[in-house]
mmCIF file of C-alpha atoms in Angstrom:
data_model
loop_
_atom_site.group_PDB
_atom_site.id
_atom_site.type_symbol
_atom_site.label_atom_id
_atom_site.label_comp_id
_atom_site.label_asym_id
_atom_site.label_seq_id
_atom_site.Cartn_x
_atom_site.Cartn_y
_atom_site.Cartn_z
ATOM 1 C CA MET A 11 -96.298 42.554 -38.184
ATOM 2 C CA LEU A 12 -92.180 42.321 -38.226
ATOM 3 C CA ARG A 13 -90.854 40.722 -41.638
ATOM 4 C CA SER A 14 -87.963 40.337 -41.833
ATOM 5 C CA VAL A 15 -84.238 39.552 -39.992
ATOM 6 C CA PHE A 16 -80.742 40.973 -41.605
ATOM 7 C CA VAL A 17 -78.658 39.411 -39.638
ATOM 8 C CA ASP A 18 -74.063 40.323 -39.993
ATOM 9 C CA LEU A 19 -71.211 37.961 -40.528
ATOM 10 C CA GLY A 20 -68.331 38.525 -38.484
ATOM 11 C CA GLU A 21 -67.820 38.210 -35.261
ATOM 12 C CA THR A 22 -72.360 36.937 -35.259
ATOM 13 C CA LEU A 23 -72.473 33.812 -37.179
ATOM 14 C CA VAL A 24 -68.698 33.187 -37.443
ATOM 15 C CA GLY A 25 -65.220 34.102 -35.907
ATOM 16 C CA PHE A 26 -62.711 35.010 -37.055
ATOM 17 C CA ARG A 27 -59.210 34.856 -35.682
ATOM 18 C CA PRO A 28 -56.671 36.596 -34.391
ATOM 19 C CA ARG A 29 -58.284 40.103 -34.189
ATOM 20 C CA THR A 30 -57.036 42.954 -35.567
ATOM 21 C CA PHE A 31 -57.168 45.355 -32.574
ATOM 22 C CA GLU A 32 -55.688 42.721 -30.448
ATOM 23 C CA LEU A 33 -52.341 42.868 -32.694
ATOM 24 C CA ILE A 34 -52.614 46.306 -32.763
ATOM 25 C CA SER A 35 -52.562 46.297 -29.734
ATOM 26 C CA THR A 36 -49.786 44.105 -28.970
ATOM 27 C CA ALA A 37 -48.035 46.030 -31.619
ATOM 28 C CA LEU A 38 -47.927 49.382 -29.159
ATOM 29 C CA LYS A 39 -47.341 47.720 -26.211
ATOM 30 C CA ASP A 40 -44.411 47.080 -27.904
ATOM 31 C CA TYR A 41 -43.220 50.443 -28.591
ATOM 32 C CA GLY A 42 -43.969 51.786 -25.375
ATOM 33 C CA TYR A 43 -47.333 52.831 -25.834
ATOM 34 C CA SER A 44 -49.927 50.763 -23.266
ATOM 35 C CA PHE A 45 -53.400 51.789 -24.659
ATOM 36 C CA ASP A 46 -56.669 49.751 -23.508
ATOM 37 C CA PRO A 47 -57.890 46.506 -25.897
ATOM 38 C CA LEU A 48 -61.262 48.390 -25.695
ATOM 39 C CA GLN A 49 -59.690 51.907 -26.557
ATOM 40 C CA VAL A 50 -57.416 50.432 -29.563
ATOM 41 C CA TYR A 51 -61.037 48.397 -30.642
ATOM 42 C CA ARG A 52 -64.073 51.204 -30.335
ATOM 43 C CA THR A 53 -61.219 53.983 -32.083
ATOM 44 C CA MET A 54 -61.327 51.374 -35.150
ATOM 45 C CA MET A 55 -64.822 50.697 -35.676
ATOM 46 C CA LYS A 56 -64.928 55.129 -34.638
ATOM 47 C CA VAL A 57 -62.758 55.665 -38.423
ATOM 48 C CA MET A 58 -63.817 52.637 -39.313
ATOM 49 C CA ALA A 59 -67.540 54.131 -39.431
ATOM 50 C CA LYS A 60 -66.264 57.419 -41.180
ATOM 51 C CA TYR A 61 -66.857 55.390 -43.655
ATOM 52 C CA ASN A 62 -70.248 54.337 -46.308
ATOM 53 C CA TYR A 63 -68.352 53.221 -49.361
ATOM 54 C CA PRO A 64 -66.003 50.029 -49.681
ATOM 55 C CA ASP A 65 -61.574 50.245 -50.212
ATOM 56 C CA GLU A 66 -61.247 48.048 -53.945
ATOM 57 C CA GLN A 67 -61.705 44.796 -51.568
ATOM 58 C CA GLY A 68 -64.366 45.414 -50.938
ATOM 59 C CA SER A 69 -64.705 46.162 -47.273
ATOM 60 C CA ASN A 70 -64.316 48.100 -44.499
ATOM 61 C CA PRO A 71 -61.010 51.430 -45.150
ATOM 62 C CA PHE A 72 -59.371 51.979 -42.793
ATOM 63 C CA ASP A 73 -56.803 54.742 -41.894
ATOM 64 C CA MET A 74 -54.270 53.890 -40.354
ATOM 65 C CA LYS A 75 -52.981 57.338 -39.643
ATOM 66 C CA GLU A 76 -56.651 58.722 -38.614
ATOM 67 C CA PHE A 77 -56.886 56.267 -36.081
ATOM 68 C CA MET A 78 -53.472 57.243 -35.070
ATOM 69 C CA TYR A 79 -54.402 60.454 -34.900
ATOM 70 C CA GLU A 80 -57.014 59.652 -32.753
ATOM 71 C CA LEU A 81 -54.931 57.886 -30.114
ATOM 72 C CA GLY A 82 -52.840 60.828 -29.927
ATOM 73 C CA ILE A 83 -49.553 59.368 -32.032
ATOM 74 C CA VAL A 84 -48.185 61.772 -35.014
ATOM 75 C CA SER A 85 -44.876 60.058 -35.722
ATOM 76 C CA LYS A 86 -44.644 58.777 -39.714
ATOM 77 C CA ASP A 87 -42.510 56.064 -38.000
ATOM 78 C CA MET A 88 -44.252 54.441 -35.526
ATOM 79 C CA ILE A 89 -47.643 54.902 -38.147
ATOM 80 C CA GLU A 90 -45.055 52.972 -40.443
ATOM 81 C CA LYS A 91 -43.925 50.084 -38.230
ATOM 82 C CA VAL A 92 -47.519 49.633 -36.693
ATOM 83 C CA GLN A 93 -48.930 48.883 -40.099
ATOM 84 C CA GLU A 94 -46.679 47.027 -40.754
ATOM 85 C CA ARG A 95 -48.748 44.324 -38.025
ATOM 86 C CA VAL A 96 -51.767 44.926 -38.643
ATOM 87 C CA LYS A 97 -53.434 41.695 -40.484
ATOM 88 C CA TYR A 98 -56.915 40.741 -40.808
ATOM 89 C CA GLY A 99 -58.052 37.045 -39.070
ATOM 90 C CA ASP A 100 -56.960 34.299 -41.366
ATOM 91 C CA SER A 101 -58.493 31.624 -39.517
ATOM 92 C CA HIS A 102 -62.472 31.282 -38.833
ATOM 93 C CA PHE A 103 -64.639 29.185 -36.716
ATOM 94 C CA ILE A 104 -68.540 28.869 -37.117
ATOM 95 C CA TYR A 105 -69.993 29.871 -33.860
ATOM 96 C CA ASP A 106 -72.277 27.734 -31.743
ATOM 97 C CA ASP A 107 -75.335 29.617 -31.385
ATOM 98 C CA ALA A 108 -75.070 31.198 -35.100
ATOM 99 C CA ILE A 109 -77.082 27.270 -36.411
ATOM 100 C CA PRO A 110 -79.684 27.802 -33.985
ATOM 101 C CA PHE A 111 -80.170 31.970 -34.464
ATOM 102 C CA LEU A 112 -81.100 30.874 -37.593
ATOM 103 C CA GLU A 113 -83.217 28.469 -37.480
ATOM 104 C CA GLY A 114 -84.952 29.290 -34.747
ATOM 105 C CA VAL A 115 -85.450 32.528 -36.830
ATOM 106 C CA LYS A 116 -86.504 30.558 -39.938
ATOM 107 C CA SER A 117 -89.257 28.974 -38.223
ATOM 108 C CA MET A 118 -90.767 32.278 -37.102
ATOM 109 C CA GLY A 119 -91.827 32.601 -40.541
ATOM 110 C CA LEU A 120 -89.286 35.578 -40.841
ATOM 111 C CA THR A 121 -86.888 36.522 -44.338
ATOM 112 C CA THR A 122 -83.422 35.928 -42.738
ATOM 113 C CA VAL A 123 -80.571 38.643 -45.208
ATOM 114 C CA LEU A 124 -77.079 38.426 -43.959
ATOM 115 C CA VAL A 125 -75.947 41.821 -44.357
ATOM 116 C CA SER A 126 -72.282 41.780 -44.361
ATOM 117 C CA ASN A 127 -68.922 44.382 -44.890
ATOM 118 C CA ALA A 128 -67.360 41.890 -46.746
ATOM 119 C CA THR A 129 -64.195 41.581 -49.670
ATOM 120 C CA PRO A 130 -65.480 38.093 -51.860
ATOM 121 C CA ARG A 131 -63.518 35.344 -49.769
ATOM 122 C CA ALA A 132 -67.274 35.878 -47.298
ATOM 123 C CA ARG A 133 -69.275 34.033 -50.117
ATOM 124 C CA GLU A 134 -67.036 30.547 -49.351
ATOM 125 C CA ILE A 135 -67.096 30.864 -45.383
ATOM 126 C CA VAL A 136 -70.987 31.345 -45.549
ATOM 127 C CA ARG A 137 -70.872 28.328 -48.215
ATOM 128 C CA GLU A 138 -68.353 26.327 -46.346
ATOM 129 C CA TYR A 139 -69.981 26.148 -43.247
ATOM 130 C CA GLY A 140 -72.916 25.666 -45.040
ATOM 131 C CA LEU A 141 -74.680 29.170 -43.815
ATOM 132 C CA ASP A 142 -76.669 29.539 -46.910
ATOM 133 C CA LYS A 143 -79.214 27.241 -46.289
ATOM 134 C CA TYR A 144 -80.744 29.444 -43.865
ATOM 135 C CA LEU A 145 -80.166 32.029 -45.204
ATOM 136 C CA ASP A 146 -83.496 33.898 -47.732
ATOM 137 C CA ASN A 147 -80.590 36.051 -49.844
ATOM 138 C CA LEU A 148 -76.749 37.721 -49.092
ATOM 139 C CA ILE A 149 -75.477 41.380 -49.556
ATOM 140 C CA PHE A 150 -71.893 42.006 -49.388
ATOM 141 C CA SER A 151 -70.635 45.116 -49.068
ATOM 142 C CA CYS A 152 -67.899 43.546 -52.095
ATOM 143 C CA ASP A 153 -71.093 43.003 -53.884
ATOM 144 C CA VAL A 154 -72.974 46.113 -54.233
ATOM 145 C CA GLY A 155 -70.514 49.045 -53.675
ATOM 146 C CA LEU A 156 -72.326 50.004 -49.668
ATOM 147 C CA ILE A 157 -70.815 49.803 -46.445
ATOM 148 C CA LYS A 158 -72.442 49.553 -43.136
ATOM 149 C CA PRO A 159 -73.291 52.049 -41.709
ATOM 150 C CA ASN A 160 -74.391 53.547 -45.219
ATOM 151 C CA PRO A 161 -78.279 52.879 -45.123
ATOM 152 C CA ARG A 162 -78.672 52.188 -48.295
ATOM 153 C CA ILE A 163 -77.413 48.494 -47.738
ATOM 154 C CA PHE A 164 -80.078 47.828 -45.105
ATOM 155 C CA SER A 165 -83.046 49.756 -48.431
ATOM 156 C CA LEU A 166 -81.000 46.847 -50.285
ATOM 157 C CA ALA A 167 -81.918 44.426 -47.378
ATOM 158 C CA MET A 168 -85.908 45.505 -47.296
ATOM 159 C CA LYS A 169 -86.944 45.345 -50.803
ATOM 160 C CA ILE A 170 -85.588 41.887 -50.110
ATOM 161 C CA GLY A 171 -87.078 40.551 -46.917
ATOM 162 C CA GLY A 172 -89.669 44.063 -46.069
ATOM 163 C CA PHE A 173 -90.506 45.870 -43.660
ATOM 164 C CA PRO A 174 -90.798 45.903 -39.765
ATOM 165 C CA ALA A 175 -87.399 44.098 -39.837
ATOM 166 C CA VAL A 176 -84.793 44.052 -37.389
ATOM 167 C CA HIS A 177 -80.833 43.986 -37.880
ATOM 168 C CA VAL A 178 -78.228 41.637 -35.711
ATOM 169 C CA GLY A 179 -74.310 42.874 -35.292
ATOM 170 C CA ASP A 180 -71.249 42.838 -33.425
ATOM 171 C CA ILE A 181 -70.862 46.821 -33.648
ATOM 172 C CA TYR A 182 -72.244 49.357 -32.756
ATOM 173 C CA GLU A 183 -71.170 52.038 -34.715
ATOM 174 C CA MET A 184 -71.728 49.868 -38.066
ATOM 175 C CA ASP A 185 -74.091 47.999 -37.124
ATOM 176 C CA VAL A 186 -76.472 50.068 -35.208
ATOM 177 C CA ILE A 187 -76.052 53.937 -36.868
ATOM 178 C CA GLY A 188 -76.073 52.108 -39.869
ATOM 179 C CA ALA A 189 -79.724 50.228 -39.088
ATOM 180 C CA LYS A 190 -80.809 52.709 -36.981
ATOM 181 C CA ARG A 191 -80.744 55.443 -40.257
ATOM 182 C CA ALA A 192 -82.581 52.937 -42.460
ATOM 183 C CA PHE A 193 -85.308 52.735 -39.722
ATOM 184 C CA VAL A 194 -84.382 49.139 -39.344
ATOM 185 C CA THR A 195 -84.263 47.671 -35.088
ATOM 186 C CA PRO A 196 -80.954 46.900 -34.125
ATOM 187 C CA LEU A 197 -80.077 44.519 -31.459
ATOM 188 C CA LEU A 198 -76.581 45.253 -30.803
ATOM 189 C CA LEU A 199 -74.134 41.713 -29.865
ATOM 190 C CA ASP A 200 -71.442 42.619 -27.412
ATOM 191 C CA ARG A 201 -70.055 39.050 -27.248
ATOM 192 C CA PHE A 202 -67.233 40.432 -25.416
ATOM 193 C CA GLY A 203 -68.375 43.432 -23.186
ATOM 194 C CA LEU A 204 -67.015 46.156 -26.027
ATOM 195 C CA TYR A 205 -69.899 48.536 -25.854
ATOM 196 C CA PRO A 206 -71.187 48.478 -21.789
ATOM 197 C CA ASP A 207 -71.836 52.413 -22.024
ATOM 198 C CA ALA A 208 -74.625 50.883 -25.458
ATOM 199 C CA LYS A 209 -78.210 51.722 -22.866
ATOM 200 C CA GLU A 210 -79.424 53.496 -25.707
ATOM 201 C CA VAL A 211 -80.247 49.808 -27.655
ATOM 202 C CA LYS A 212 -80.642 46.671 -26.856
ATOM 203 C CA ARG A 213 -77.820 44.487 -26.363
ATOM 204 C CA VAL A 214 -77.289 40.934 -25.578
ATOM 205 C CA SER A 215 -74.127 39.104 -25.395
ATOM 206 C CA ASN A 216 -75.126 35.652 -27.556
ATOM 207 C CA LEU A 217 -77.766 35.078 -30.219
ATOM 208 C CA ASN A 218 -79.695 32.968 -28.080
ATOM 209 C CA ASP A 219 -80.461 36.090 -26.188
ATOM 210 C CA ALA A 220 -81.491 37.656 -29.530
ATOM 211 C CA LEU A 221 -83.499 35.591 -30.219
ATOM 212 C CA LYS A 222 -85.285 35.888 -27.628
ATOM 213 C CA GLU A 223 -86.171 39.170 -28.560
ATOM 214 C CA ILE A 224 -86.856 38.695 -31.681
ATOM 215 C CA GLN A 225 -89.419 36.016 -30.246
ATOM 216 C CA LYS A 226 -90.791 38.482 -28.112
ATOM 217 C CA MET A 227 -91.014 41.757 -30.469
ATOM 218 C CA ILE A 228 -93.338 39.357 -32.540
ATOM 219 C CA GLU A 229 -95.759 38.871 -28.963
ATOM 220 C CA THR A 230 -95.859 42.381 -28.462
ATOM 221 C CA GLU A 231 -97.005 42.502 -31.971
ATOM 222 C CA GLU A 232 -99.452 40.336 -30.748
ATOM 223 C CA ILE A 233 -100.809 40.778 -27.960
ATOM 224 C CA GLN A 234 -101.573 45.169 -29.625
ATOM 225 C CA LYS A 235 -103.948 43.016 -32.291
ATOM 226 C CA VAL A 236 -105.579 41.753 -30.719
ATOM 227 C CA ARG A 237 -105.903 45.197 -27.981
ATOM 228 C CA THR A 238 -106.654 46.679 -31.215
ATOM 229 C CA VAL A 239 -108.786 44.707 -31.954
ATOM 230 C CA GLU A 240 -111.158 44.453 -28.717
ATOM 231 C CA SER A 241 -111.217 48.231 -28.281
ATOM 232 C CA LEU A 242 -112.944 48.492 -31.678
#
């Protein structure tokens, strides 16, 4: 029986702008490299997902040299120029479906645990939007010294929320892969159509649909229990 829901923060409950991959895409274009922003995003995630432990700020390490190599760019000068334009979103906002989703999960009687690769400022953001009222616990990479896709961060969540569990997050390379490694059922939140090729995982475009999928899981479990009892 499903016992807990783990949920990501960035681009799941809260959006951050500007988005780093868009800044990099623009910078590359300014220097004569026209890459599809989707390719830039997926390459970024591929490089960042190679790490299982956070950087000094407590979040995902990002190796610009490795990223540029993956794109076929080996110019040291170009690497430095693009690096200067990299920044992480300072502006943030809560998605309209965030609170209804958390309220819905709570109404199902499930334990809700935030599992986020984040720096300490994430705690302030969670409090600012009142998300902590709906969350039973918070697990930040900056606190535990682990980042998704390391399955150990999900193991910490399971100690709190229990198992079986489902995890809702927006990055395939971290949220989906990490959850699978920990035997947690993943739900990929693809708000912007960044993973059109992700066929082997349940993909939703908003948290309202994610809530419906979780409800389906619970209903399926109930049906299976009834059938088991009837067969005895």
